[in-house]
C-alpha atoms as a PDB file:
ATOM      1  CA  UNK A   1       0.000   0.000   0.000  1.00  0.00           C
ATOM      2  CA  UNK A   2       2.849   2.548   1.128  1.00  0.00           C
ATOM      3  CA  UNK A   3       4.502   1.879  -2.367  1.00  0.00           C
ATOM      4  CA  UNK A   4       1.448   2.220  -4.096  1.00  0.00           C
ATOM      5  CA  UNK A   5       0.843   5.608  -2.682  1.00  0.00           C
ATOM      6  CA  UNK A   6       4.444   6.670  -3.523  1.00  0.00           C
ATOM      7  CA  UNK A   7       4.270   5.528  -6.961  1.00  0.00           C
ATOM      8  CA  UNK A   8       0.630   7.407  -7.379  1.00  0.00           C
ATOM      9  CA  UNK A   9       2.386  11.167  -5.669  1.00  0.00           C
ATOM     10  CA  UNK A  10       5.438  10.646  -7.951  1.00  0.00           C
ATOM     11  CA  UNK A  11       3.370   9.981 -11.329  1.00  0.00           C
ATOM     12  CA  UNK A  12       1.203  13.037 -10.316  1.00  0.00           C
ATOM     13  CA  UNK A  13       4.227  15.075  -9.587  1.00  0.00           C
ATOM     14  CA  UNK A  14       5.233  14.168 -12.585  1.00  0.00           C
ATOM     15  CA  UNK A  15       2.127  15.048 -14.866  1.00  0.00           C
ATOM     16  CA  UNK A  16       1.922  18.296 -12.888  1.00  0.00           C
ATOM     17  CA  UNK A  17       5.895  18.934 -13.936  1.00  0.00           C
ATOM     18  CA  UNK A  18       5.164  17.997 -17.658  1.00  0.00           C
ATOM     19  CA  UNK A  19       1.910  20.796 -17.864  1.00  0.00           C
ATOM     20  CA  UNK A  20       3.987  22.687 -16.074  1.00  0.00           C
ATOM     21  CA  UNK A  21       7.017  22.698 -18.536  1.00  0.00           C
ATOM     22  CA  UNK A  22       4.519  22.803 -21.748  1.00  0.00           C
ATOM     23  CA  UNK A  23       3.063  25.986 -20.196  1.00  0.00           C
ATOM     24  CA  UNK A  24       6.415  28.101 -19.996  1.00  0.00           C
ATOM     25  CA  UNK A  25       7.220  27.096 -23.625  1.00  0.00           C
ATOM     26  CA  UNK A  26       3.935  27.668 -25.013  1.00  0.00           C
ATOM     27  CA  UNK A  27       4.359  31.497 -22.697  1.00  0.00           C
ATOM     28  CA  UNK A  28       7.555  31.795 -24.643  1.00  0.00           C
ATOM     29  CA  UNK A  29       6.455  30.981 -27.777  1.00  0.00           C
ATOM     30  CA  UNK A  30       3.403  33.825 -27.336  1.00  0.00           C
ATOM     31  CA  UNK A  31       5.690  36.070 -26.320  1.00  0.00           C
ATOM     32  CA  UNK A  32       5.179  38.532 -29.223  1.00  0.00           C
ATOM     33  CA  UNK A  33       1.477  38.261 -29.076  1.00  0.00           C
ATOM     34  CA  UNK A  34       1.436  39.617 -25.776  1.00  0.00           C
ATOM     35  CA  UNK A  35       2.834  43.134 -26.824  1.00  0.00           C
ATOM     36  CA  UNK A  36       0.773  46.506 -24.861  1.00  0.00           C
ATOM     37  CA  UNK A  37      -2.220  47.366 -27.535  1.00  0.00           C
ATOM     38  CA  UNK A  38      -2.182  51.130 -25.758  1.00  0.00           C
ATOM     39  CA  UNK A  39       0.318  52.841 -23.650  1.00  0.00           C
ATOM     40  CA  UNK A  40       1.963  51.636 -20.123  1.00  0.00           C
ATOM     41  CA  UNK A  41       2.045  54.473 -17.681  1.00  0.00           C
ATOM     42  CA  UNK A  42       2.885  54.633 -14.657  1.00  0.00           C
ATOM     43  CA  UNK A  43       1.225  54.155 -10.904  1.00  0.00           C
ATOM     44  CA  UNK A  44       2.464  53.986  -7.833  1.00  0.00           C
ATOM     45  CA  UNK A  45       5.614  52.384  -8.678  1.00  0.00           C
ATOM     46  CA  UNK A  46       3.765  49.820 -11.447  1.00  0.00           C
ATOM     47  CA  UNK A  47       3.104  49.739 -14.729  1.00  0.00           C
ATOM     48  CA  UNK A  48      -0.963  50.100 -16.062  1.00  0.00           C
ATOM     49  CA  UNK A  49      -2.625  49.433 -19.555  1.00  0.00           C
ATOM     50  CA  UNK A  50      -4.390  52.280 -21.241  1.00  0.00           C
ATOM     51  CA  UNK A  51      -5.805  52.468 -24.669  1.00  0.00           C
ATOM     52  CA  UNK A  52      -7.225  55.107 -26.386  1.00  0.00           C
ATOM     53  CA  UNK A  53      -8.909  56.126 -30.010  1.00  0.00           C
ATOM     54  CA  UNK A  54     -10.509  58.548 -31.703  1.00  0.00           C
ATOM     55  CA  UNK A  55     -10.398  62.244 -31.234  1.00  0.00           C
ATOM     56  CA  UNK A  56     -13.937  63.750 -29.865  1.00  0.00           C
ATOM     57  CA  UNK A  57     -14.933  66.143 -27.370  1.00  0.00           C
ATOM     58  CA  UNK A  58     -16.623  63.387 -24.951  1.00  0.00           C
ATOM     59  CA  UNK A  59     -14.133  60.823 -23.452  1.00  0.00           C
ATOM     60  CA  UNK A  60     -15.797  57.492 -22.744  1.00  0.00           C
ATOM     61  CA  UNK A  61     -14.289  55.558 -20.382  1.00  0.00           C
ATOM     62  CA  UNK A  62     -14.152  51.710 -20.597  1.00  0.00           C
ATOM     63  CA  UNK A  63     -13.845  49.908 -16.929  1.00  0.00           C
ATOM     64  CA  UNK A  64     -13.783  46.051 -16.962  1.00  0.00           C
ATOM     65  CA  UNK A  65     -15.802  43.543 -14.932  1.00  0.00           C
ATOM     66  CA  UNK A  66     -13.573  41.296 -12.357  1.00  0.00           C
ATOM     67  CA  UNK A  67     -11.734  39.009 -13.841  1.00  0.00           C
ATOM     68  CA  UNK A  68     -12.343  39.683 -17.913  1.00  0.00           C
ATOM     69  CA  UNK A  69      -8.846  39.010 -18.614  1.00  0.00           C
ATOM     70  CA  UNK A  70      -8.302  41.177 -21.631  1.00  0.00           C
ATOM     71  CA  UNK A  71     -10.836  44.151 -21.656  1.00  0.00           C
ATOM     72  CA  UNK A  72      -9.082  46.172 -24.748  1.00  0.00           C
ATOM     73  CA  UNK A  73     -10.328  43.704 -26.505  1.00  0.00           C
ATOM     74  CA  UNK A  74     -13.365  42.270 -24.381  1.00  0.00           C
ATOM     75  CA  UNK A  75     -14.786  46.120 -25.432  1.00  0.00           C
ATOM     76  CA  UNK A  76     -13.506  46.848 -28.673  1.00  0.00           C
ATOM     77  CA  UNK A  77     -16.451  45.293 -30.620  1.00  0.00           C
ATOM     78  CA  UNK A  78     -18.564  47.914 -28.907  1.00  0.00           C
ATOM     79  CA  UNK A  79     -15.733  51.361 -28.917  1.00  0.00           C
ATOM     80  CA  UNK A  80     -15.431  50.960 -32.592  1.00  0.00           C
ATOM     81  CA  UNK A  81     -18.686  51.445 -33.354  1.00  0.00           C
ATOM     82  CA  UNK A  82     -17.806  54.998 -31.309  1.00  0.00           C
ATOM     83  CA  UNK A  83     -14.893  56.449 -32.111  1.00  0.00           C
ATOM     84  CA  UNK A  84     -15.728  58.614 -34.925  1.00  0.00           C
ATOM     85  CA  UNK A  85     -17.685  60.551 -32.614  1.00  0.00           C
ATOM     86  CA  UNK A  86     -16.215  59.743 -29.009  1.00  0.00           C
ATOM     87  CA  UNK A  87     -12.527  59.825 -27.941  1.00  0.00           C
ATOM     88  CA  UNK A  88     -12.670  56.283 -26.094  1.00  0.00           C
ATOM     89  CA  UNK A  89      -9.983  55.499 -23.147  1.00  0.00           C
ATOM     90  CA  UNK A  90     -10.161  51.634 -21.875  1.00  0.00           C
ATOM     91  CA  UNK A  91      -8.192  51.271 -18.266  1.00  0.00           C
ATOM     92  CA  UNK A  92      -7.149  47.860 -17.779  1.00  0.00           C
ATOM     93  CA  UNK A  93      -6.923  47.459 -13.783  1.00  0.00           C
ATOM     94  CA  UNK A  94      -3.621  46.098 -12.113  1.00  0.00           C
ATOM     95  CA  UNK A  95      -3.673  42.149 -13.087  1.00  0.00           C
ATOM     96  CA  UNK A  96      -5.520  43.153 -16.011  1.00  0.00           C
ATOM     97  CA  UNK A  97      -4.563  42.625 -19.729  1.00  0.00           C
ATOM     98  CA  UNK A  98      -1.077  44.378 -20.141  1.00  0.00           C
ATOM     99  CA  UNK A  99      -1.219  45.732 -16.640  1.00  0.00           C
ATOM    100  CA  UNK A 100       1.557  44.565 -13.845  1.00  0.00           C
ATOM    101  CA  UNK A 101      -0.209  42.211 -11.543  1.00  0.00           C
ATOM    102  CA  UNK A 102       0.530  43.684  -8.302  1.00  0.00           C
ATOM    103  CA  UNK A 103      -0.299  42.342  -5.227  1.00  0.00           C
ATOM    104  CA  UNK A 104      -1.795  44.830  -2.580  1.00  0.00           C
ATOM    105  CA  UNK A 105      -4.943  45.608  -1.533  1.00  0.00           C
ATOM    106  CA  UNK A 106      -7.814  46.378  -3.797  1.00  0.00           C
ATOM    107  CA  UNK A 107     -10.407  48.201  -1.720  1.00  0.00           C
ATOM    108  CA  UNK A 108     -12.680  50.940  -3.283  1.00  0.00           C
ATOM    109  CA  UNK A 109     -10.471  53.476  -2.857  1.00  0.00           C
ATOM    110  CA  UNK A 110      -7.182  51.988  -4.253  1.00  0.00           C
ATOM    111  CA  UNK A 111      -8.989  51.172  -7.259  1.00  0.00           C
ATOM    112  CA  UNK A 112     -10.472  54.237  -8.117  1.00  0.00           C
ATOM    113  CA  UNK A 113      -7.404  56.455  -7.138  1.00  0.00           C
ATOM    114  CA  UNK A 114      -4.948  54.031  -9.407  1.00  0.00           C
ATOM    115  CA  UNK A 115      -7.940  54.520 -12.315  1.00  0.00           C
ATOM    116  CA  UNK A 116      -7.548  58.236 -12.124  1.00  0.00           C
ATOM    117  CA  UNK A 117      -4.007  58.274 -12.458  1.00  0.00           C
ATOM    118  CA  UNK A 118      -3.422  56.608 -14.772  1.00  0.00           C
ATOM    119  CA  UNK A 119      -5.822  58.490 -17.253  1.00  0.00           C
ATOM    120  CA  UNK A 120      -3.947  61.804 -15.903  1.00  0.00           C
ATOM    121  CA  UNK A 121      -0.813  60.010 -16.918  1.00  0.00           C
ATOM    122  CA  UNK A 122      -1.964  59.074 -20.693  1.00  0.00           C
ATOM    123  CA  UNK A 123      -2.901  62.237 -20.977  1.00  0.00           C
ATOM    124  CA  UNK A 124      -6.918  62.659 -20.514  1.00  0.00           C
ATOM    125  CA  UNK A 125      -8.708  64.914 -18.449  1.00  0.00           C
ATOM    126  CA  UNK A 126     -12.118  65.042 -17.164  1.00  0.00           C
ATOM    127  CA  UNK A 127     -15.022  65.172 -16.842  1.00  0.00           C
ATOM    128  CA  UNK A 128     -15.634  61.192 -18.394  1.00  0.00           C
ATOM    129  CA  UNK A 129     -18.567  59.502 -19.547  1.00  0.00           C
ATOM    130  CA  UNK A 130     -17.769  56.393 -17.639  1.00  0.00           C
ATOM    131  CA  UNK A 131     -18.741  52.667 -19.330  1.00  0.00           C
ATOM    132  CA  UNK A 132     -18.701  50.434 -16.723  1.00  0.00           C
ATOM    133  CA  UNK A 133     -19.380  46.223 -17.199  1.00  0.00           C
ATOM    134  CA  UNK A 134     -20.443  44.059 -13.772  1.00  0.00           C
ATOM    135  CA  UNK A 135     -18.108  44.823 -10.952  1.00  0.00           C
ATOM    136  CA  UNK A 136     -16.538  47.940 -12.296  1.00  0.00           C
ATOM    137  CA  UNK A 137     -20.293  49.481 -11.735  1.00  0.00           C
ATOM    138  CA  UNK A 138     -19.211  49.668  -7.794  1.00  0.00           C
ATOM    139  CA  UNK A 139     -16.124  51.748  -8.986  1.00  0.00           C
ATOM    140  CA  UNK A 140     -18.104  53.973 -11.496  1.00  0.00           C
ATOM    141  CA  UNK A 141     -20.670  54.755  -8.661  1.00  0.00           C
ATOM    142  CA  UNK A 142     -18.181  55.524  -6.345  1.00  0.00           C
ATOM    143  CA  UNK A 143     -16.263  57.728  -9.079  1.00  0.00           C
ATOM    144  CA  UNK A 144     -19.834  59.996  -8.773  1.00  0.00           C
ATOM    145  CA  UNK A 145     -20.246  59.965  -5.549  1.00  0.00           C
ATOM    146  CA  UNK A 146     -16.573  61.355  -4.530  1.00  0.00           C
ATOM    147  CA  UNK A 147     -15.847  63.223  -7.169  1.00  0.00           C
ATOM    148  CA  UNK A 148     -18.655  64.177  -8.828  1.00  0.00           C
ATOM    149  CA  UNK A 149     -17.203  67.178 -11.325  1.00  0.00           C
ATOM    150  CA  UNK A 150     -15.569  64.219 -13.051  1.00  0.00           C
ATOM    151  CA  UNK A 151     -18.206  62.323 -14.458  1.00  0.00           C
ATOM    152  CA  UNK A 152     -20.794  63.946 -16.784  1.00  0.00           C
ATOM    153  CA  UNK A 153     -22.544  60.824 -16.834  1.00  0.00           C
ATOM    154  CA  UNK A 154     -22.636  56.533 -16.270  1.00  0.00           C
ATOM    155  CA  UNK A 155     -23.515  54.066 -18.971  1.00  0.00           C
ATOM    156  CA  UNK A 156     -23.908  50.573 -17.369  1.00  0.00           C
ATOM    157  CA  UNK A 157     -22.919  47.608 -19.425  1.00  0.00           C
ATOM    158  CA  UNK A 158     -24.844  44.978 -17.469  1.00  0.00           C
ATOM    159  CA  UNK A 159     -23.357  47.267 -14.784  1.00  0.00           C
ATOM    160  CA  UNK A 160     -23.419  45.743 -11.037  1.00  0.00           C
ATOM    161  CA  UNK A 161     -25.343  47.798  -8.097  1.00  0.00           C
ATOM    162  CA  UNK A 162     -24.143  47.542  -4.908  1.00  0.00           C
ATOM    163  CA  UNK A 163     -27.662  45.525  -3.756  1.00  0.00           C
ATOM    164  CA  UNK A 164     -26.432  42.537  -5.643  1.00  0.00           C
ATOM    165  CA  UNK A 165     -23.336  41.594  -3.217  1.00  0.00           C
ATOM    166  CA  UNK A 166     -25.304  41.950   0.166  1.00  0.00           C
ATOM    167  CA  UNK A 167     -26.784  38.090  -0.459  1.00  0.00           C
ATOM    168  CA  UNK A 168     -24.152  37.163  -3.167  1.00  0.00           C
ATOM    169  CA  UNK A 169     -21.935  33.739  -2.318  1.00  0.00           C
ATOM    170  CA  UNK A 170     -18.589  34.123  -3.627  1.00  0.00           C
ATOM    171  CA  UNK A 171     -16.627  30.827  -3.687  1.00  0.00           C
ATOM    172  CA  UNK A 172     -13.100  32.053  -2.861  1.00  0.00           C
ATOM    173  CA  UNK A 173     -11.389  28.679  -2.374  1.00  0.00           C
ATOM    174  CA  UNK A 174     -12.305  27.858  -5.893  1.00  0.00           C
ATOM    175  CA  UNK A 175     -11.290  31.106  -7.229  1.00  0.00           C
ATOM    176  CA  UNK A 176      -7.508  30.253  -5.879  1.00  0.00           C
ATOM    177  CA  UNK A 177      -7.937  26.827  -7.137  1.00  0.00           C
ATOM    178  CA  UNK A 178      -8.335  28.891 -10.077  1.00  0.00           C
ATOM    179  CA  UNK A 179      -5.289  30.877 -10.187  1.00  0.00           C
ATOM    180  CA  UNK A 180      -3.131  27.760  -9.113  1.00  0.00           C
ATOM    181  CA  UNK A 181      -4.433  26.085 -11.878  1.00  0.00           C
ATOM    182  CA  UNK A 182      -3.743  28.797 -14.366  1.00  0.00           C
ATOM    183  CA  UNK A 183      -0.289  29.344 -13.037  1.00  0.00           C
ATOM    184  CA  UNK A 184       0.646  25.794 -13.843  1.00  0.00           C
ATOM    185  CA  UNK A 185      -0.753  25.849 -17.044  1.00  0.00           C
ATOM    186  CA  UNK A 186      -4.201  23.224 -15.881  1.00  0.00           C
ATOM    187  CA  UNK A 187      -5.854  25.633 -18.019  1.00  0.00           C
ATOM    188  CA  UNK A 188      -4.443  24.748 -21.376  1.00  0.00           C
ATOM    189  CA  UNK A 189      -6.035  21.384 -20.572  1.00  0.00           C
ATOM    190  CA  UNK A 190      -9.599  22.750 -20.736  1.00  0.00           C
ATOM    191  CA  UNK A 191     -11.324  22.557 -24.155  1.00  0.00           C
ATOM    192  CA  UNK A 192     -12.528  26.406 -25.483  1.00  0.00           C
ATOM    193  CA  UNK A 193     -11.614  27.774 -21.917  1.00  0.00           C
ATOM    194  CA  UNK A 194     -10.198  30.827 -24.074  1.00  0.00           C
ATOM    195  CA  UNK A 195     -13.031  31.249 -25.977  1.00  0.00           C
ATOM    196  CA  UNK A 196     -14.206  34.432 -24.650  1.00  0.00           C
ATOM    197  CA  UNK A 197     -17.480  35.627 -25.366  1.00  0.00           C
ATOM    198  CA  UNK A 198     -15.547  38.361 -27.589  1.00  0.00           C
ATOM    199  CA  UNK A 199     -14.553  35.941 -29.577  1.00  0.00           C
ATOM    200  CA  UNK A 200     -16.954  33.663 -30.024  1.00  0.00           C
ATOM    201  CA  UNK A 201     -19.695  36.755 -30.550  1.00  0.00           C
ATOM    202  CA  UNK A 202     -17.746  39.896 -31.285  1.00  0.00           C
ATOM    203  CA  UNK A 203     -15.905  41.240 -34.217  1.00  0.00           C
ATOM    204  CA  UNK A 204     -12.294  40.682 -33.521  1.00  0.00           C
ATOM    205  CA  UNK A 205     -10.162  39.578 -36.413  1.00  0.00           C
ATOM    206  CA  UNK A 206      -8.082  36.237 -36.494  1.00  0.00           C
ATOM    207  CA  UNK A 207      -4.961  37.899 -34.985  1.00  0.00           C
ATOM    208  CA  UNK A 208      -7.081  39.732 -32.337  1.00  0.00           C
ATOM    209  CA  UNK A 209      -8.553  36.608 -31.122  1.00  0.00           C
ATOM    210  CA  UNK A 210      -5.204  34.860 -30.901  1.00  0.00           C
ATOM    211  CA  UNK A 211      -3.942  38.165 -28.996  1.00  0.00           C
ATOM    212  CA  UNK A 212      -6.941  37.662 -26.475  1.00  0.00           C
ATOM    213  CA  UNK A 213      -6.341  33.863 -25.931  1.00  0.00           C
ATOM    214  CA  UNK A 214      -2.567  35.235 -25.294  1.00  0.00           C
ATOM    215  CA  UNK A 215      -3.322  37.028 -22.748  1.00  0.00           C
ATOM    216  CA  UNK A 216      -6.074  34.891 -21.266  1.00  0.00           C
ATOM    217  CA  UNK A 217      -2.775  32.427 -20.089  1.00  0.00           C
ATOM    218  CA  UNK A 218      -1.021  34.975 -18.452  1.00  0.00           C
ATOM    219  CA  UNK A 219      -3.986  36.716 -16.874  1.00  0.00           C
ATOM    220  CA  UNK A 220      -6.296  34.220 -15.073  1.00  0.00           C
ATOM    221  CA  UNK A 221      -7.069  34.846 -11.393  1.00  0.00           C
ATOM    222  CA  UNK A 222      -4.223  37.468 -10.745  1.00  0.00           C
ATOM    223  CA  UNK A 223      -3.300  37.742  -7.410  1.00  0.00           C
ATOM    224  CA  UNK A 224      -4.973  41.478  -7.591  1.00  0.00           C
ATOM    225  CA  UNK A 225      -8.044  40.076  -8.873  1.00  0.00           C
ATOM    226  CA  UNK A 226      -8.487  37.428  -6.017  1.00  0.00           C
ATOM    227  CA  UNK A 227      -7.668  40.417  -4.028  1.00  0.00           C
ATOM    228  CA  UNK A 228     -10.714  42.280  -5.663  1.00  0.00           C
ATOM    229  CA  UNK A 229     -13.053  39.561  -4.740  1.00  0.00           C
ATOM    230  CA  UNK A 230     -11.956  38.979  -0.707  1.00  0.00           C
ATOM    231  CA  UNK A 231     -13.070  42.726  -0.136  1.00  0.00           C
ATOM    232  CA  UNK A 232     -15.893  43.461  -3.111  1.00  0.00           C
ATOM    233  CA  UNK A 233     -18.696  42.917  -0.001  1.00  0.00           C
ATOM    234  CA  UNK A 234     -17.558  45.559   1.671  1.00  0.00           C
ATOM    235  CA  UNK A 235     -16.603  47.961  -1.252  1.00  0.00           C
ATOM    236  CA  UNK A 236     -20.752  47.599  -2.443  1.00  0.00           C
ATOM    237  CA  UNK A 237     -21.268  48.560   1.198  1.00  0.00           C
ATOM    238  CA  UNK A 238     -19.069  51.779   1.244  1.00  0.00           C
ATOM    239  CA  UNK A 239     -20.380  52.694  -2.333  1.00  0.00           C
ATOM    240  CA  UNK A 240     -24.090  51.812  -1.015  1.00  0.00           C
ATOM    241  CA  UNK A 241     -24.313  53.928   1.722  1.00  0.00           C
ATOM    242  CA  UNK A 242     -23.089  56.573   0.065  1.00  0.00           C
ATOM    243  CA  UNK A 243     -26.605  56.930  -2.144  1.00  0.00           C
ATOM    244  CA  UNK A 244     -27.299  56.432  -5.609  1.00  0.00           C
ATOM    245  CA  UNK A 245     -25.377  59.291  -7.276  1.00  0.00           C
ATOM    246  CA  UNK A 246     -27.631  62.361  -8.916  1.00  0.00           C
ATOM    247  CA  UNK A 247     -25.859  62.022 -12.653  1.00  0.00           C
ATOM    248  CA  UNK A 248     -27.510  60.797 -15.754  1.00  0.00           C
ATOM    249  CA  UNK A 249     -27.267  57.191 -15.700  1.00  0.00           C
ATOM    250  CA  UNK A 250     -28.230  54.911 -18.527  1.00  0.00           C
ATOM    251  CA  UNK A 251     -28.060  51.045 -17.933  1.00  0.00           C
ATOM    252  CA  UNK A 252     -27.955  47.746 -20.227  1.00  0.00           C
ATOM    253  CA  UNK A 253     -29.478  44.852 -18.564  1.00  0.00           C
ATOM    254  CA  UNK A 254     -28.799  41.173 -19.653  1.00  0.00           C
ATOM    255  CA  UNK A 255     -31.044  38.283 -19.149  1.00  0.00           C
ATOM    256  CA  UNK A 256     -28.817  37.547 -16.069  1.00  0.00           C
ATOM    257  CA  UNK A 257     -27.250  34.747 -17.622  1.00  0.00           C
ATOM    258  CA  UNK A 258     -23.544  34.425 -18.329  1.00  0.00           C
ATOM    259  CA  UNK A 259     -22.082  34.541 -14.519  1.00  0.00           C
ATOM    260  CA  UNK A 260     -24.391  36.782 -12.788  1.00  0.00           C
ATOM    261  CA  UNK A 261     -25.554  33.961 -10.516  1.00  0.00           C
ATOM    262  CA  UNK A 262     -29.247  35.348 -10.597  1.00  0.00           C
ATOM    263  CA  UNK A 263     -32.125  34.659 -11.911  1.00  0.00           C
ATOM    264  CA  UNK A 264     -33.587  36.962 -14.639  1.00  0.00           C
ATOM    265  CA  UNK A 265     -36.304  39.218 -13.216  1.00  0.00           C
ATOM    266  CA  UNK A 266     -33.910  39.264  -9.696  1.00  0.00           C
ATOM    267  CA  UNK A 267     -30.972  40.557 -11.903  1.00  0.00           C
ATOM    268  CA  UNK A 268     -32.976  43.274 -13.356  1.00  0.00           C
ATOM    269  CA  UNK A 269     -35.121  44.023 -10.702  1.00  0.00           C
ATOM    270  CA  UNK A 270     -32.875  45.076  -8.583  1.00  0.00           C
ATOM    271  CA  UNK A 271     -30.974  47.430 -11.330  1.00  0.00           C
ATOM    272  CA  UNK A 272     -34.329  48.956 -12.582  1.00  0.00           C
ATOM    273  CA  UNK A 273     -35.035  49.762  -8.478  1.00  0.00           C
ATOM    274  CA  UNK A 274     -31.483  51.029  -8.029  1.00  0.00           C
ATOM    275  CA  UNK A 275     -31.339  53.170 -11.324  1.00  0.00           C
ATOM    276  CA  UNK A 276     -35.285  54.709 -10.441  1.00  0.00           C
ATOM    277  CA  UNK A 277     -33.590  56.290  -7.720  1.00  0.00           C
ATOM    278  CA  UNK A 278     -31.761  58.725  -9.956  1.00  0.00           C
ATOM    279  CA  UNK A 279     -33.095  62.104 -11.420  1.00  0.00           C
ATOM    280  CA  UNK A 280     -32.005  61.523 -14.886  1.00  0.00           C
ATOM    281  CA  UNK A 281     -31.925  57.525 -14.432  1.00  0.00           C
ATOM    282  CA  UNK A 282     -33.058  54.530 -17.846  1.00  0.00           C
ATOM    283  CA  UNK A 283     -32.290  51.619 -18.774  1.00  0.00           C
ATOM    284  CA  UNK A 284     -32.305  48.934 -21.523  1.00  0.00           C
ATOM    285  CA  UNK A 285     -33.511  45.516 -21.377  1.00  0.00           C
ATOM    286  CA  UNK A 286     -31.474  43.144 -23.951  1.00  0.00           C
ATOM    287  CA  UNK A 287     -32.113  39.402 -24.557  1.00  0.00           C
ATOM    288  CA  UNK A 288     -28.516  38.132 -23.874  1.00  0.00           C
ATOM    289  CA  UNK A 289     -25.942  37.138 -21.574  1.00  0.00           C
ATOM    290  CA  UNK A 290     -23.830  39.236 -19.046  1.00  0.00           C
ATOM    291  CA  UNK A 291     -21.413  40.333 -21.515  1.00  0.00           C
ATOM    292  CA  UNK A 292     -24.052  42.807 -23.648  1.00  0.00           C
ATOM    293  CA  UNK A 293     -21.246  44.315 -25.461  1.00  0.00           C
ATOM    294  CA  UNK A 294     -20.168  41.492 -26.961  1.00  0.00           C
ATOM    295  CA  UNK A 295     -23.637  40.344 -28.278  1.00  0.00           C
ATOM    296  CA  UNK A 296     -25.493  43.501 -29.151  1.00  0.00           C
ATOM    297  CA  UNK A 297     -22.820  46.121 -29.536  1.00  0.00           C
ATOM    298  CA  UNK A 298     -24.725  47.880 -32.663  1.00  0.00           C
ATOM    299  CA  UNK A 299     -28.075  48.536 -30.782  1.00  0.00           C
ATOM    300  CA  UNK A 300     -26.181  49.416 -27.446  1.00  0.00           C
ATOM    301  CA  UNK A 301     -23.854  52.066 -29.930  1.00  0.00           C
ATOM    302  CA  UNK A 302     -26.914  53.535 -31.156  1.00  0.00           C
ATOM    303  CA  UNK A 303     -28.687  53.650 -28.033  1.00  0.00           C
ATOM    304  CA  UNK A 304     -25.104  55.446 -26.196  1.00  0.00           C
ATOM    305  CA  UNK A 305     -25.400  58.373 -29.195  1.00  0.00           C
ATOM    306  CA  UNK A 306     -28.937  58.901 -28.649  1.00  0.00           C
ATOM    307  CA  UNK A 307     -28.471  59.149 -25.066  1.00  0.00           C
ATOM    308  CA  UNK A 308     -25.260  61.286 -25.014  1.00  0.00           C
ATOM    309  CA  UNK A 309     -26.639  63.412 -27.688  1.00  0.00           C
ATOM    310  CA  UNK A 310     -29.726  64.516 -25.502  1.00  0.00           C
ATOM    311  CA  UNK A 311     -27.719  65.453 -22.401  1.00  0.00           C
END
């Protein structure tokens, strides 16, 4: 029996070595796919992602949910449609994209501070139209709330409201089951794991796609976005107190499907309740997943003219 169970550890060390070793040469051999699409500027001592296009008056501002690995291109089926009006700025968040993956502590206030600065570093100035998807809704909110002569207005991709984390189960043993497994390379294992929704639904080109599944293997449950998750609870709480902020908000609800967790009329429920508390408040109901912008960018473009055009 004792031999047994030696053989069994050493052949599993062993497989674990082999993915292991295939996962640093297929890194290496992706190398040049995983070259900054925008600029690197930098924050507090690291290095952050920011892309921008187009030249117009209005700067939109492009925050990622948690964990979309790549969101330069997780939004670009949706900013292209835009930036022959709109100047368009995407920030991808320490562990994000082509962002350093730094490992300190993501509360509310960290995030929003390293957001601003690095838009003052590439350049842009306020006030922002800010286009928040899921999580990022928490830092959009709070964006309005503190500094309020900064954003001219919020348009919610499938945006999250700080209601939906007071009863939400987040499963953080598996999401650092998660990370361990993408460090080793487990991932690579998984059948269409890298198929992004952009992918599969947007309009990325061949090289695009192969850029996004590039990055996917190097930015899998980063050590800052685990960090996002342990204290998201009590950043909805500090942006819920705080009241729903009095600037025009727009909002594009899925049919809760995709990774919300929730069931359809919960999911948009509680953003329609949220959303009716604001002066100048509307929303959107599409039929598709969590990731709108990948599904129905061309009615949510037209819909984000039409809006910003009447304010």
């Amino acid at each position: 029996m004792k031999k047994a169970i030696v053989f069994i550890v050493v052949i599993l060390i062993l497989v674990f070595l082999i993915i292991y070793v295939n996962h640093k040469i297929r890194l290496h051999r992706e190398a040049e796919l995983f070259t900054p699409l925008g600029q690197l500027v930098e924050v507090d001592g690291h290095l952050m992602s920011v892309y921008t296009e187009g030249s117009g008056e209005t700067t939109l501002v492009f925050l990622s949910g948690g964990g979309t690995c790549s969101p330069i291109l997780d939004f670009r089926s949706l900013y292209s449609l835009l930036s022959d009006t709109y100047r368009i700025a995407v920030v991808e968040k320490f562990g994000y994209g082509f962002s350093d993956i730094v490992d300190k502590s993501r509360d509310i206030d960290s995030i929003l501070e390293d957001t601003r600065a690095a838009l003052t570093a590439a350049g842009l100035e306020a006030p922002y139209v800010l286009c928040p998807h899921s999580m990022s809704g928490l830092e959009a909110l709070y964006w309005a709330q503190k500094y309020p002569d900064e954003v001219s207005a919020i348009i919610g991709l499938d945006m999250a409201v700080p209601q939906y984390y007071e009863d939400m189960k987040i499963n953080k043993p598996m999401m650092r089951a998660a990370g361990m497994a993408a460090k080793i390379g487990i991932t690579r294992l998984i059948p269409g794991i890298a198929e992004s929704d952009a992918i599969k639904y947007g309009t990325l080109t061949e090289e695009e796609k192969e850029i996004y599944k590039a990055v996917f293997y190097r930015r899998t449950a980063t050590a800052s976005m685990l960090n996002e998750m342990d204290v998201v609870k009590e950043n909805a709480k500090k942006v819920g107190s705080l009241g729903v902020p009095q600037v025009p908000i727009l909002l594009f609800l899925s049919d809760g499907s995709g990774g919300t967790g929730f069931e359809k009329d919960t999911w948009r429920q509680t953003a329609v309740g949220y959303v009716s508390q604001a002066e100048r408040g509307s929303y959107v109901e599409l039929d598709c997943p969590h990731y709108v912008h990948d599904y129905e960018y061309g009615k949510i473009a037209a819909e984000i003219e039409g809006f910003l055009t009447a304010q």
